[in-house]
């Protein structure tokens, strides 16, 4: 069971910004390829704030973060974020409102991550955030900041509040680094079972 906190059917997909063409890796806003070698941790990672990445770049970023975590003796975190009752929004207000909510939630996420973090459109009403070099305490705090920010945002096309459930997991050094995503997904559903608009993260 994870640590929990908080207050509580895919349709159409809002477009995700694709990384620039080049060597096939996502690039930071300044143009440097993600994973570019350098002597400093932040230089290694680059910065991606303000970019919404397509899911197809996720394996490359996960591999990079696993490598950097082993290299620096640190952990990276994964947050899986799902918009609560999104199907109801689509059914009651139409796909235009649903698409507007997706775009607004993406904007809120990108405003509340660090410059070196990565935000992905994962599919349907789900987003995924990768946070490099983060502690268990900070992972929980960041997840709660995101949850609260989404709830507080005023959505122009929706006459009710919008909330998200968040599951968070830390990379534990296992060779199968993609299992961190699976762990975050399991914790997301733990948050939903607890009543939605909740955060559930892996224990310290």
PDB file of C-alpha atoms in Angstrom:
ATOM      1  CA  UNK A   1       0.000   0.000   0.000  1.00  0.00           C
ATOM      2  CA  UNK A   2       1.214   3.498  -0.693  1.00  0.00           C
ATOM      3  CA  UNK A   3       1.028   6.745   1.208  1.00  0.00           C
ATOM      4  CA  UNK A   4      -2.244   8.472   0.356  1.00  0.00           C
ATOM      5  CA  UNK A   5      -3.351  12.088   0.548  1.00  0.00           C
ATOM      6  CA  UNK A   6      -5.887  14.403  -1.073  1.00  0.00           C
ATOM      7  CA  UNK A   7      -9.328  16.005  -0.855  1.00  0.00           C
ATOM      8  CA  UNK A   8     -10.930  12.491  -4.646  1.00  0.00           C
ATOM      9  CA  UNK A   9     -13.312   5.795 -20.666  1.00  0.00           C
ATOM     10  CA  UNK A  10     -10.949   7.344 -22.994  1.00  0.00           C
ATOM     11  CA  UNK A  11     -12.552   9.405 -25.751  1.00  0.00           C
ATOM     12  CA  UNK A  12     -10.845  11.909 -27.981  1.00  0.00           C
ATOM     13  CA  UNK A  13      -7.239  12.831 -27.468  1.00  0.00           C
ATOM     14  CA  UNK A  14      -5.830  16.321 -27.260  1.00  0.00           C
ATOM     15  CA  UNK A  15      -2.737  16.718 -29.424  1.00  0.00           C
ATOM     16  CA  UNK A  16       0.611  16.345 -27.719  1.00  0.00           C
ATOM     17  CA  UNK A  17       3.568  18.404 -28.834  1.00  0.00           C
ATOM     18  CA  UNK A  18       6.036  16.228 -30.643  1.00  0.00           C
ATOM     19  CA  UNK A  19       9.745  16.569 -30.131  1.00  0.00           C
ATOM     20  CA  UNK A  20      11.659  18.136 -33.013  1.00  0.00           C
ATOM     21  CA  UNK A  21      12.952  15.841 -35.706  1.00  0.00           C
ATOM     22  CA  UNK A  22      16.564  14.862 -35.577  1.00  0.00           C
ATOM     23  CA  UNK A  23      18.161  11.882 -33.872  1.00  0.00           C
ATOM     24  CA  UNK A  24      14.826  10.512 -32.656  1.00  0.00           C
ATOM     25  CA  UNK A  25      15.261  11.562 -29.044  1.00  0.00           C
ATOM     26  CA  UNK A  26      13.115  14.187 -27.324  1.00  0.00           C
ATOM     27  CA  UNK A  27      14.867  17.514 -27.004  1.00  0.00           C
ATOM     28  CA  UNK A  28      14.858  20.152 -24.361  1.00  0.00           C
ATOM     29  CA  UNK A  29      13.447  23.582 -25.111  1.00  0.00           C
ATOM     30  CA  UNK A  30      16.952  24.906 -25.660  1.00  0.00           C
ATOM     31  CA  UNK A  31      17.562  22.345 -28.398  1.00  0.00           C
ATOM     32  CA  UNK A  32      19.879  19.917 -26.616  1.00  0.00           C
ATOM     33  CA  UNK A  33      19.070  16.243 -26.963  1.00  0.00           C
ATOM     34  CA  UNK A  34      17.808  14.548 -23.840  1.00  0.00           C
ATOM     35  CA  UNK A  35      20.577  12.448 -22.375  1.00  0.00           C
ATOM     36  CA  UNK A  36      23.369  14.574 -23.840  1.00  0.00           C
ATOM     37  CA  UNK A  37      26.560  13.831 -21.969  1.00  0.00           C
ATOM     38  CA  UNK A  38      27.842  16.351 -19.468  1.00  0.00           C
ATOM     39  CA  UNK A  39      29.559  16.654 -16.115  1.00  0.00           C
ATOM     40  CA  UNK A  40      26.559  17.953 -14.149  1.00  0.00           C
ATOM     41  CA  UNK A  41      23.312  16.118 -13.432  1.00  0.00           C
ATOM     42  CA  UNK A  42      21.132  18.940 -14.801  1.00  0.00           C
ATOM     43  CA  UNK A  43      23.307  19.253 -17.872  1.00  0.00           C
ATOM     44  CA  UNK A  44      22.855  15.525 -18.474  1.00  0.00           C
ATOM     45  CA  UNK A  45      19.097  15.764 -18.263  1.00  0.00           C
ATOM     46  CA  UNK A  46      18.436  19.022 -20.067  1.00  0.00           C
ATOM     47  CA  UNK A  47      15.223  20.927 -19.424  1.00  0.00           C
ATOM     48  CA  UNK A  48      11.793  20.189 -20.820  1.00  0.00           C
ATOM     49  CA  UNK A  49       9.437  22.519 -18.961  1.00  0.00           C
ATOM     50  CA  UNK A  50       6.717  23.840 -21.232  1.00  0.00           C
ATOM     51  CA  UNK A  51       6.769  20.794 -23.520  1.00  0.00           C
ATOM     52  CA  UNK A  52       4.126  18.072 -23.649  1.00  0.00           C
ATOM     53  CA  UNK A  53       5.791  14.934 -24.968  1.00  0.00           C
ATOM     54  CA  UNK A  54       4.239  12.193 -27.055  1.00  0.00           C
ATOM     55  CA  UNK A  55       4.149   8.770 -25.378  1.00  0.00           C
ATOM     56  CA  UNK A  56       6.428   7.254 -28.009  1.00  0.00           C
ATOM     57  CA  UNK A  57       9.374   9.091 -26.423  1.00  0.00           C
ATOM     58  CA  UNK A  58       8.705   7.579 -22.990  1.00  0.00           C
ATOM     59  CA  UNK A  59      11.004   4.518 -23.317  1.00  0.00           C
ATOM     60  CA  UNK A  60      13.981   6.713 -24.224  1.00  0.00           C
ATOM     61  CA  UNK A  61      13.400   9.064 -21.295  1.00  0.00           C
ATOM     62  CA  UNK A  62      12.912   6.172 -18.853  1.00  0.00           C
ATOM     63  CA  UNK A  63      16.161   4.583 -20.024  1.00  0.00           C
ATOM     64  CA  UNK A  64      17.944   7.906 -19.617  1.00  0.00           C
ATOM     65  CA  UNK A  65      16.602   8.456 -16.099  1.00  0.00           C
ATOM     66  CA  UNK A  66      17.494   4.915 -15.028  1.00  0.00           C
ATOM     67  CA  UNK A  67      21.036   5.429 -16.296  1.00  0.00           C
ATOM     68  CA  UNK A  68      21.383   8.774 -14.528  1.00  0.00           C
ATOM     69  CA  UNK A  69      19.937   7.383 -11.303  1.00  0.00           C
ATOM     70  CA  UNK A  70      22.521   4.600 -11.274  1.00  0.00           C
ATOM     71  CA  UNK A  71      25.274   7.030 -12.205  1.00  0.00           C
ATOM     72  CA  UNK A  72      24.409   9.552  -9.479  1.00  0.00           C
ATOM     73  CA  UNK A  73      23.092   7.188  -6.815  1.00  0.00           C
ATOM     74  CA  UNK A  74      19.701   8.885  -6.865  1.00  0.00           C
ATOM     75  CA  UNK A  75      16.085   8.000  -7.621  1.00  0.00           C
ATOM     76  CA  UNK A  76      13.647   9.261 -10.211  1.00  0.00           C
ATOM     77  CA  UNK A  77       9.904   9.315  -9.775  1.00  0.00           C
ATOM     78  CA  UNK A  78       6.929   8.613 -12.007  1.00  0.00           C
ATOM     79  CA  UNK A  79       3.503  10.177 -11.499  1.00  0.00           C
ATOM     80  CA  UNK A  80       0.527   8.670 -13.301  1.00  0.00           C
ATOM     81  CA  UNK A  81      -2.330  11.174 -13.448  1.00  0.00           C
ATOM     82  CA  UNK A  82      -5.918  10.459 -14.490  1.00  0.00           C
ATOM     83  CA  UNK A  83      -8.767  12.974 -14.840  1.00  0.00           C
ATOM     84  CA  UNK A  84     -11.620  11.854 -12.611  1.00  0.00           C
ATOM     85  CA  UNK A  85     -14.992  11.133 -14.246  1.00  0.00           C
ATOM     86  CA  UNK A  86     -13.762  12.368 -17.615  1.00  0.00           C
ATOM     87  CA  UNK A  87     -16.362  10.301 -19.457  1.00  0.00           C
ATOM     88  CA  UNK A  88     -19.101  12.232 -17.674  1.00  0.00           C
ATOM     89  CA  UNK A  89     -17.659  15.503 -18.978  1.00  0.00           C
ATOM     90  CA  UNK A  90     -17.637  14.197 -22.535  1.00  0.00           C
ATOM     91  CA  UNK A  91     -21.122  12.720 -22.259  1.00  0.00           C
ATOM     92  CA  UNK A  92     -22.701  15.756 -20.609  1.00  0.00           C
ATOM     93  CA  UNK A  93     -20.899  18.603 -22.345  1.00  0.00           C
ATOM     94  CA  UNK A  94     -19.498  17.115 -25.534  1.00  0.00           C
ATOM     95  CA  UNK A  95     -16.051  16.439 -26.913  1.00  0.00           C
ATOM     96  CA  UNK A  96     -15.228  20.126 -27.306  1.00  0.00           C
ATOM     97  CA  UNK A  97     -15.472  20.580 -23.541  1.00  0.00           C
ATOM     98  CA  UNK A  98     -13.540  17.362 -22.991  1.00  0.00           C
ATOM     99  CA  UNK A  99     -10.746  18.491 -25.287  1.00  0.00           C
ATOM    100  CA  UNK A 100     -10.659  21.866 -23.538  1.00  0.00           C
ATOM    101  CA  UNK A 101     -10.292  20.158 -20.161  1.00  0.00           C
ATOM    102  CA  UNK A 102      -7.480  17.955 -21.480  1.00  0.00           C
ATOM    103  CA  UNK A 103      -5.597  20.987 -22.783  1.00  0.00           C
ATOM    104  CA  UNK A 104      -6.137  22.913 -19.543  1.00  0.00           C
ATOM    105  CA  UNK A 105      -4.984  20.042 -17.335  1.00  0.00           C
ATOM    106  CA  UNK A 106      -1.882  19.636 -19.505  1.00  0.00           C
ATOM    107  CA  UNK A 107      -1.168  23.336 -19.023  1.00  0.00           C
ATOM    108  CA  UNK A 108      -1.551  23.065 -15.258  1.00  0.00           C
ATOM    109  CA  UNK A 109       0.832  20.104 -15.157  1.00  0.00           C
ATOM    110  CA  UNK A 110       3.477  21.913 -17.169  1.00  0.00           C
ATOM    111  CA  UNK A 111       3.233  24.923 -14.860  1.00  0.00           C
ATOM    112  CA  UNK A 112       3.790  22.830 -11.743  1.00  0.00           C
ATOM    113  CA  UNK A 113       6.803  20.707 -12.629  1.00  0.00           C
ATOM    114  CA  UNK A 114      10.469  21.578 -12.450  1.00  0.00           C
ATOM    115  CA  UNK A 115      12.385  22.754 -15.492  1.00  0.00           C
ATOM    116  CA  UNK A 116      14.086  19.357 -15.798  1.00  0.00           C
ATOM    117  CA  UNK A 117      10.943  17.205 -15.512  1.00  0.00           C
ATOM    118  CA  UNK A 118       9.027  15.580 -18.380  1.00  0.00           C
ATOM    119  CA  UNK A 119       5.260  15.660 -18.950  1.00  0.00           C
ATOM    120  CA  UNK A 120       3.744  13.071 -21.313  1.00  0.00           C
ATOM    121  CA  UNK A 121       0.299  12.637 -22.798  1.00  0.00           C
ATOM    122  CA  UNK A 122      -0.086   8.967 -21.894  1.00  0.00           C
ATOM    123  CA  UNK A 123      -3.427   8.247 -23.523  1.00  0.00           C
ATOM    124  CA  UNK A 124      -7.124   8.945 -23.092  1.00  0.00           C
ATOM    125  CA  UNK A 125      -7.459  11.159 -20.028  1.00  0.00           C
ATOM    126  CA  UNK A 126      -4.117  10.059 -18.551  1.00  0.00           C
ATOM    127  CA  UNK A 127      -0.863  11.960 -18.231  1.00  0.00           C
ATOM    128  CA  UNK A 128       2.522  10.804 -16.967  1.00  0.00           C
ATOM    129  CA  UNK A 129       5.243  12.900 -15.344  1.00  0.00           C
ATOM    130  CA  UNK A 130       8.867  11.851 -14.874  1.00  0.00           C
ATOM    131  CA  UNK A 131      10.709  13.663 -12.091  1.00  0.00           C
ATOM    132  CA  UNK A 132      14.449  13.138 -11.974  1.00  0.00           C
ATOM    133  CA  UNK A 133      16.486  12.978  -8.769  1.00  0.00           C
ATOM    134  CA  UNK A 134      13.661  13.211  -6.244  1.00  0.00           C
ATOM    135  CA  UNK A 135      13.114  11.902  -2.716  1.00  0.00           C
ATOM    136  CA  UNK A 136      10.030   9.996  -1.525  1.00  0.00           C
ATOM    137  CA  UNK A 137       8.934  13.012   0.523  1.00  0.00           C
ATOM    138  CA  UNK A 138       9.308  15.383  -2.412  1.00  0.00           C
ATOM    139  CA  UNK A 139       7.505  12.980  -4.755  1.00  0.00           C
ATOM    140  CA  UNK A 140       4.478  12.976  -2.460  1.00  0.00           C
ATOM    141  CA  UNK A 141       4.639  16.758  -2.081  1.00  0.00           C
ATOM    142  CA  UNK A 142       4.860  17.331  -5.838  1.00  0.00           C
ATOM    143  CA  UNK A 143       1.966  14.966  -6.490  1.00  0.00           C
ATOM    144  CA  UNK A 144      -0.161  16.819  -3.957  1.00  0.00           C
ATOM    145  CA  UNK A 145       0.757  20.203  -5.466  1.00  0.00           C
ATOM    146  CA  UNK A 146      -0.374  18.955  -8.880  1.00  0.00           C
ATOM    147  CA  UNK A 147      -3.601  17.480  -7.508  1.00  0.00           C
ATOM    148  CA  UNK A 148      -4.499  20.704  -5.708  1.00  0.00           C
ATOM    149  CA  UNK A 149      -3.575  22.905  -8.684  1.00  0.00           C
ATOM    150  CA  UNK A 150      -5.823  20.960 -11.050  1.00  0.00           C
ATOM    151  CA  UNK A 151      -8.715  21.192  -8.587  1.00  0.00           C
ATOM    152  CA  UNK A 152      -8.215  24.951  -8.103  1.00  0.00           C
ATOM    153  CA  UNK A 153      -8.026  25.788 -11.825  1.00  0.00           C
ATOM    154  CA  UNK A 154     -11.102  27.467 -13.376  1.00  0.00           C
ATOM    155  CA  UNK A 155     -12.186  25.578 -16.495  1.00  0.00           C
ATOM    156  CA  UNK A 156     -13.922  27.831 -19.005  1.00  0.00           C
ATOM    157  CA  UNK A 157     -16.051  25.166 -20.710  1.00  0.00           C
ATOM    158  CA  UNK A 158     -17.055  23.172 -17.633  1.00  0.00           C
ATOM    159  CA  UNK A 159     -19.539  24.299 -15.010  1.00  0.00           C
ATOM    160  CA  UNK A 160     -18.140  22.016 -12.341  1.00  0.00           C
ATOM    161  CA  UNK A 161     -14.776  21.374 -10.769  1.00  0.00           C
ATOM    162  CA  UNK A 162     -12.271  19.046 -12.407  1.00  0.00           C
ATOM    163  CA  UNK A 163     -10.111  16.766 -10.275  1.00  0.00           C
ATOM    164  CA  UNK A 164      -7.411  14.182 -10.828  1.00  0.00           C
ATOM    165  CA  UNK A 165      -6.211  11.061  -9.081  1.00  0.00           C
ATOM    166  CA  UNK A 166      -2.448  10.557  -8.884  1.00  0.00           C
ATOM    167  CA  UNK A 167      -0.286   7.481  -8.379  1.00  0.00           C
ATOM    168  CA  UNK A 168       3.442   7.867  -7.777  1.00  0.00           C
ATOM    169  CA  UNK A 169       6.351   5.433  -7.697  1.00  0.00           C
ATOM    170  CA  UNK A 170      10.119   5.685  -7.308  1.00  0.00           C
ATOM    171  CA  UNK A 171      12.682   3.858  -9.406  1.00  0.00           C
ATOM    172  CA  UNK A 172      14.363   1.269  -7.187  1.00  0.00           C
ATOM    173  CA  UNK A 173      17.347   0.377  -9.353  1.00  0.00           C
ATOM    174  CA  UNK A 174      15.737  -2.734 -10.839  1.00  0.00           C
ATOM    175  CA  UNK A 175      16.942  -3.552 -14.380  1.00  0.00           C
ATOM    176  CA  UNK A 176      13.322  -3.466 -15.550  1.00  0.00           C
ATOM    177  CA  UNK A 177      12.951   0.279 -15.098  1.00  0.00           C
ATOM    178  CA  UNK A 178       9.602   0.271 -16.904  1.00  0.00           C
ATOM    179  CA  UNK A 179       8.071  -1.462 -13.902  1.00  0.00           C
ATOM    180  CA  UNK A 180       8.203   1.950 -12.178  1.00  0.00           C
ATOM    181  CA  UNK A 181       5.440   3.019 -14.564  1.00  0.00           C
ATOM    182  CA  UNK A 182       3.447  -0.102 -13.734  1.00  0.00           C
ATOM    183  CA  UNK A 183       3.842   0.573 -10.019  1.00  0.00           C
ATOM    184  CA  UNK A 184       2.653   4.160 -10.478  1.00  0.00           C
ATOM    185  CA  UNK A 185      -0.342   2.895 -12.444  1.00  0.00           C
ATOM    186  CA  UNK A 186      -1.264   0.457  -9.666  1.00  0.00           C
ATOM    187  CA  UNK A 187      -1.056   3.262  -7.115  1.00  0.00           C
ATOM    188  CA  UNK A 188      -3.213   5.462  -9.348  1.00  0.00           C
ATOM    189  CA  UNK A 189      -5.980   2.901  -9.076  1.00  0.00           C
ATOM    190  CA  UNK A 190      -5.427   2.735  -5.331  1.00  0.00           C
ATOM    191  CA  UNK A 191      -6.080   6.504  -5.253  1.00  0.00           C
ATOM    192  CA  UNK A 192      -9.240   6.022  -7.303  1.00  0.00           C
ATOM    193  CA  UNK A 193     -10.495   3.242  -5.060  1.00  0.00           C
ATOM    194  CA  UNK A 194      -9.955   5.553  -2.079  1.00  0.00           C
ATOM    195  CA  UNK A 195     -12.486   7.997  -3.537  1.00  0.00           C
ATOM    196  CA  UNK A 196     -10.715   9.896  -6.346  1.00  0.00           C
ATOM    197  CA  UNK A 197      -9.144  13.353  -6.074  1.00  0.00           C
ATOM    198  CA  UNK A 198      -6.461  11.556  -4.087  1.00  0.00           C
ATOM    199  CA  UNK A 199      -2.731  10.913  -4.182  1.00  0.00           C
ATOM    200  CA  UNK A 200      -1.161   7.515  -3.491  1.00  0.00           C
ATOM    201  CA  UNK A 201       2.616   7.106  -3.665  1.00  0.00           C
ATOM    202  CA  UNK A 202       5.064   4.327  -2.950  1.00  0.00           C
ATOM    203  CA  UNK A 203       6.205   4.175   0.698  1.00  0.00           C
ATOM    204  CA  UNK A 204       9.629   5.604   1.567  1.00  0.00           C
TER     205      UNK A 204
END
